[in-house]
Amino acid sequence: MREPLSPEMFDPMCPSSAFPIQIGGKWTGMLIRCLEHGPRRFTELRNALPAVTPKVLSETLRSMERDGLLTRTVHDENPPRVEYELTGLGRSLLDLIEASRAWAAEHFHTLLKARDEHDLESSP
Amino acid sequence: MREPLSPEMFDPMCPSSAFPIQIGGKWTGMLIRCLEHGPRRFTELRNALPAVTPKVLSETLRSMERDGLLTRTVHDENPPRVEYELTGLGRSLLDLIEASRAWAAEHFHTLLKARDEHDLESSP
DNA sequence: CGGGATCCAGACGGATACTG
DNA sequence: CAGTATCCGTCTGGATCCCG
């Protein structure tokens, strides 16, 4: 745990807009996975999800805090340090996320193929 | 299988807008469950989801057909009869839906309580 | 019966710039 | 560092009416 988060943790080219399973908001599932191995700072999370603007990241984190999925801790230091950490409730979603990933590994390509073929038939 | 679908199959008062797991579009998961035990007609599905307008239902079904989750069969009769039936791919999502329901049974009240308490603290 | 056509509103996500 | 402020385009979902 506590290894740095890679900017390539999530592939921006992955056709996840077609992905049929979503946990919370658009980024909630990925954030839960980012926090799986311990608390992270705002900038660490930004680094792992370069496509997400600070505003959206902040909004997502606040809504997750509201739902009791994570805690936000401000350390009174200079420079300021804020850490986000999963609660038990947030952690309870990890199994479901893993199940979604397993479904994707087995079936996602079938869905994408069906979509491609359907699109070819209707607009040649 | 083939029992009629009840209009109370899904509780319109259920705070599902707070539900953090979603399969496909807003109604996809519920439709998959409606089709679990065999093919259904458009009007049967309408009956099970009274809150969904025909337009939205039709759109959802077409997008599910596009993704290979179900098939749409037009029977050449009078009056016309159209049946929707899950494919293997659509059926493969049933496990995930069941896992989501299990998560909800165990944890959803915790999320709602956390949300309530948070909202009370911030706006008394 | 099983939709399509049209129009519309609000929510969501994003770009850009700025701050304690 | 860790956000907030402002503005804006898009897109989903819905209301209503109509049709083969």
Coordinates of C-alpha atoms (C1' of nucleotides) in Angstrom, one line a residue:
Chain A
M1 CA 0.0 0.0 0.0
R2 CA 0.9 3.6 -0.3
E3 CA 2.6 3.3 -3.7
P4 CA 2.1 6.4 -5.8
L5 CA -0.8 6.5 -8.1
S6 CA 0.0 6.3 -11.8
P7 CA -1.5 8.7 -14.3
E8 CA -2.0 5.6 -16.5
M9 CA -4.0 3.8 -13.8
F10 CA -7.1 4.4 -15.9
D11 CA -6.9 4.4 -19.7
P12 CA -8.4 7.6 -21.2
M13 CA -9.0 5.7 -24.4
C14 CA -11.0 3.0 -22.8
P15 CA -14.5 3.1 -24.1
S16 CA -15.9 3.4 -20.6
S17 CA -18.8 5.5 -21.8
A18 CA -20.2 2.3 -23.1
F19 CA -19.6 0.5 -19.9
P20 CA -22.9 -0.5 -18.5
I21 CA -22.1 -0.5 -14.8
Q22 CA -21.6 2.6 -12.8
I23 CA -20.9 3.1 -9.1
G24 CA -22.2 6.5 -7.9
G25 CA -21.2 9.4 -10.2
K26 CA -19.0 9.2 -13.2
W27 CA -15.7 9.0 -11.3
T28 CA -16.8 7.5 -8.0
G29 CA -15.8 4.0 -8.8
M30 CA -12.3 5.0 -9.9
L31 CA -11.8 7.1 -6.8
I32 CA -12.8 4.2 -4.5
R33 CA -10.1 2.2 -6.2
C34 CA -7.6 4.9 -5.9
L35 CA -8.2 5.0 -2.1
E36 CA -8.2 1.2 -1.7
H37 CA -4.8 1.0 -0.1
G38 CA -4.9 3.9 2.2
P39 CA -5.5 7.7 2.4
R40 CA -4.6 9.9 -0.5
R41 CA -4.2 13.6 -0.9
F42 CA -6.1 15.8 -3.4
T43 CA -3.2 16.1 -5.7
E44 CA -2.5 12.4 -5.7
L45 CA -6.0 11.8 -6.9
R46 CA -5.7 14.5 -9.5
N47 CA -2.6 12.8 -10.7
A48 CA -4.4 9.4 -11.1
L49 CA -7.3 11.0 -13.0
P50 CA -5.7 13.7 -15.2
A51 CA -8.9 14.0 -17.2
V52 CA -10.9 15.3 -14.2
T53 CA -10.8 19.0 -13.5
P54 CA -10.3 20.2 -9.9
K55 CA -13.9 21.4 -9.7
V56 CA -15.4 18.1 -10.7
L57 CA -13.0 16.2 -8.5
S58 CA -13.8 18.3 -5.5
E59 CA -17.5 18.0 -6.2
T60 CA -17.3 14.2 -6.5
L61 CA -15.3 13.9 -3.2
R62 CA -17.7 16.1 -1.3
S63 CA -20.7 14.1 -2.5
M64 CA -18.9 10.9 -1.5
E65 CA -18.2 12.4 1.9
R66 CA -21.8 13.3 2.2
D67 CA -22.8 9.7 1.5
G68 CA -20.4 8.5 4.1
L69 CA -18.1 6.7 1.6
L70 CA -15.0 8.6 2.7
T71 CA -13.7 11.0 5.2
R72 CA -11.9 14.3 4.6
T73 CA -9.3 15.2 7.1
V74 CA -7.6 18.6 7.1
H75 CA -4.2 18.6 8.8
D76 CA -3.3 22.0 10.3
E77 CA 0.0 22.4 8.6
N78 CA 1.8 24.7 6.2
P79 CA 1.5 24.0 3.4
P80 CA -2.0 22.6 4.0
R81 CA -2.5 18.9 3.8
V82 CA -5.9 17.2 3.2
E83 CA -6.4 13.5 3.2
Y84 CA -9.2 11.4 1.9
E85 CA -9.8 8.0 3.3
L86 CA -12.4 5.3 2.6
T87 CA -14.9 4.5 5.4
G88 CA -16.1 1.0 6.0
L89 CA -19.1 1.8 3.8
G90 CA -16.9 3.0 1.0
R91 CA -14.8 -0.1 1.4
S92 CA -17.9 -2.2 1.2
L93 CA -18.3 -1.2 -2.5
L94 CA -14.9 -2.7 -3.4
D95 CA -16.4 -6.2 -3.9
L96 CA -19.0 -4.8 -6.2
I97 CA -16.4 -3.0 -8.2
E98 CA -14.4 -6.1 -8.5
A99 CA -17.5 -8.0 -9.7
S100 CA -18.0 -5.3 -12.3
R101 CA -14.5 -5.6 -13.4
A102 CA -14.8 -9.4 -13.7
W103 CA -18.0 -8.9 -15.7
A104 CA -16.2 -6.5 -18.0
A105 CA -13.2 -8.8 -18.5
E106 CA -15.6 -11.6 -19.6
H107 CA -18.3 -9.7 -21.5
F108 CA -17.4 -6.2 -22.4
H109 CA -15.9 -7.1 -25.7
T110 CA -19.2 -8.9 -26.6
L111 CA -21.2 -5.8 -25.9
L112 CA -18.8 -3.6 -28.0
K113 CA -19.0 -6.1 -30.9
A114 CA -22.8 -6.2 -30.8
R115 CA -22.8 -2.4 -30.8
D116 CA -20.4 -2.2 -33.7
E117 CA -22.4 -4.7 -35.8
H118 CA -25.7 -3.0 -35.0
D119 CA -24.3 0.4 -36.0
L120 CA -22.9 -1.1 -39.3
E121 CA -26.3 -2.5 -40.2
S122 CA -28.3 0.6 -39.6
S123 CA -25.9 3.1 -41.3
P124 CA -23.8 1.4 -44.0
Chain B
M1 CA -42.1 -17.7 -15.2
R2 CA -44.5 -15.7 -17.2
E3 CA -46.5 -14.4 -14.3
P4 CA -47.8 -10.9 -15.0
L5 CA -45.6 -8.0 -14.0
S6 CA -47.0 -6.0 -11.1
P7 CA -47.1 -2.2 -11.2
E8 CA -45.7 -2.3 -7.7
M9 CA -42.7 -4.3 -8.8
F10 CA -40.6 -1.2 -8.2
D11 CA -41.5 1.2 -5.5
P12 CA -41.7 4.8 -6.9
M13 CA -41.0 6.1 -3.4
C14 CA -37.8 4.2 -3.1
P15 CA -35.0 6.8 -2.9
S16 CA -33.2 5.1 -5.8
S17 CA -31.8 8.4 -7.0
A18 CA -29.4 8.0 -4.1
F19 CA -28.6 4.5 -5.1
P20 CA -24.9 4.3 -6.0
I21 CA -25.0 1.4 -8.4
Q22 CA -26.4 1.7 -11.9
I23 CA -26.5 -0.8 -14.7
G24 CA -26.7 0.9 -18.1
G25 CA -29.2 3.7 -18.3
K26 CA -31.6 4.8 -15.6
W27 CA -34.1 1.9 -16.2
T28 CA -31.8 -0.8 -17.8
G29 CA -31.4 -2.7 -14.6
M30 CA -35.1 -2.8 -13.8
L31 CA -35.9 -3.9 -17.4
I32 CA -33.4 -6.7 -17.2
R33 CA -35.2 -7.9 -14.1
C34 CA -38.5 -7.6 -15.8
L35 CA -37.3 -9.9 -18.5
E36 CA -35.6 -12.4 -16.3
H37 CA -38.3 -15.0 -16.6
G38 CA -39.1 -14.9 -20.3
P39 CA -40.1 -12.5 -23.1
R40 CA -42.3 -9.6 -22.5
R41 CA -44.4 -7.2 -24.6
F42 CA -44.0 -3.5 -24.6
T43 CA -47.2 -2.9 -22.7
E44 CA -46.2 -5.4 -20.0
L45 CA -43.1 -3.5 -19.5
R46 CA -45.0 -0.2 -19.3
N47 CA -47.2 -1.7 -16.7
A48 CA -44.2 -2.7 -14.6
L49 CA -42.7 0.8 -14.8
P50 CA -45.6 3.2 -14.8
A51 CA -43.3 6.1 -14.2
V52 CA -41.5 5.7 -17.5
T53 CA -43.0 7.3 -20.6
P54 CA -43.3 5.3 -23.8
K55 CA -40.7 7.4 -25.5
V56 CA -38.1 6.8 -22.8
L57 CA -39.0 3.1 -22.6
S58 CA -38.6 2.7 -26.3
E59 CA -35.3 4.5 -26.3
T60 CA -34.0 2.4 -23.5
L61 CA -35.1 -0.8 -25.2
R62 CA -33.5 0.2 -28.4
S63 CA -30.2 1.1 -26.8
M64 CA -30.3 -2.3 -25.0
E65 CA -30.9 -4.0 -28.3
R66 CA -28.0 -2.1 -29.8
D67 CA -25.7 -3.4 -27.1
G68 CA -26.9 -6.9 -27.6
L69 CA -28.6 -7.2 -24.2
L70 CA -32.0 -8.1 -25.6
T71 CA -33.7 -9.0 -28.9
R72 CA -36.8 -7.3 -30.3
T73 CA -39.1 -9.6 -32.2
V74 CA -42.0 -8.4 -34.3
H75 CA -44.8 -11.0 -34.8
D76 CA -46.7 -10.4 -38.0
E77 CA -50.2 -10.4 -36.5
N78 CA -53.1 -8.2 -36.1
P79 CA -53.0 -6.5 -33.6
P80 CA -49.3 -6.2 -33.8
R81 CA -47.2 -8.0 -31.2
V82 CA -43.7 -7.2 -30.2
E83 CA -41.7 -9.1 -27.8
Y84 CA -38.4 -8.3 -26.0
E85 CA -36.2 -11.1 -24.7
L86 CA -32.9 -11.2 -22.9
T87 CA -29.9 -12.5 -24.7
G88 CA -27.1 -14.4 -23.0
L89 CA -25.2 -11.2 -22.6
G90 CA -28.2 -9.5 -21.0
R91 CA -28.7 -12.5 -18.8
S92 CA -25.0 -12.3 -17.7
L93 CA -25.8 -9.1 -15.9
L94 CA -28.3 -10.7 -13.6
D95 CA -25.6 -11.8 -11.2
L96 CA -24.3 -8.3 -10.9
I97 CA -27.8 -7.0 -10.4
E98 CA -28.3 -9.5 -7.6
A99 CA -25.0 -8.5 -6.1
S100 CA -26.1 -4.9 -6.2
R101 CA -29.3 -5.8 -4.5
A102 CA -27.4 -7.6 -1.8
W103 CA -25.2 -4.6 -1.2
A104 CA -28.3 -2.4 -1.0
A105 CA -30.0 -4.8 1.5
E106 CA -26.9 -4.6 3.7
H107 CA -25.6 -1.0 3.3
F108 CA -28.1 1.3 1.7
H109 CA -29.7 2.4 4.9
T110 CA -26.2 3.3 6.2
L111 CA -25.6 5.6 3.2
L112 CA -29.0 7.3 3.6
K113 CA -28.3 7.8 7.3
A114 CA -24.9 9.3 6.6
R115 CA -26.5 11.6 4.1
D116 CA -29.2 12.7 6.4
E117 CA -26.8 13.5 9.2
H118 CA -24.5 15.3 6.9
D119 CA -27.3 17.4 5.6
L120 CA -28.5 18.2 9.1
E121 CA -25.1 19.4 10.2
S122 CA -24.5 21.7 7.2
S123 CA -28.0 23.3 7.2
P124 CA -29.7 23.3 10.6
Chain C
dC1 C1' -50.8 -2.1 -29.8
dG2 C1' -46.5 -0.1 -30.1
dG3 C1' -44.6 3.2 -30.8
dG4 C1' -42.6 8.2 -33.3
dA5 C1' -42.3 13.5 -33.5
dT6 C1' -41.7 17.5 -31.2
dC7 C1' -40.3 20.5 -27.8
dC8 C1' -38.4 21.5 -23.4
dA9 C1' -36.0 21.9 -18.7
dG10 C1' -32.8 20.8 -15.5
dA11 C1' -28.7 18.4 -14.2
dC12 C1' -24.2 17.3 -15.2
dG13 C1' -19.7 17.7 -16.6
dG14 C1' -16.2 20.8 -18.3
dA15 C1' -13.1 25.2 -19.5
dT16 C1' -10.9 28.9 -17.6
dA17 C1' -9.4 31.8 -14.2
dC18 C1' -8.6 33.0 -9.5
dT19 C1' -7.4 32.4 -4.1
dG20 C1' -6.5 31.6 1.2
Chain D
dC1 C1' -1.5 22.9 -1.8
dA2 C1' -6.2 22.5 -2.2
dG3 C1' -9.3 24.1 -3.7
dT4 C1' -13.5 28.0 -5.3
dA5 C1' -16.0 31.1 -8.8
dT6 C1' -18.1 31.8 -13.0
dC7 C1' -19.8 30.6 -17.1
dC8 C1' -21.4 27.5 -20.5
dG9 C1' -22.5 23.5 -23.8
dT10 C1' -24.4 19.0 -23.9
dC11 C1' -27.2 15.5 -23.0
dT12 C1' -30.7 12.8 -20.6
dG13 C1' -35.0 12.4 -19.4
dG14 C1' -39.7 13.9 -19.5
dA15 C1' -44.4 16.1 -21.3
dT16 C1' -47.5 16.1 -24.7
dC17 C1' -49.5 14.9 -28.9
dC18 C1' -50.0 12.1 -32.9
dC19 C1' -49.9 7.8 -36.0
dG20 C1' -49.9 3.1 -38.8

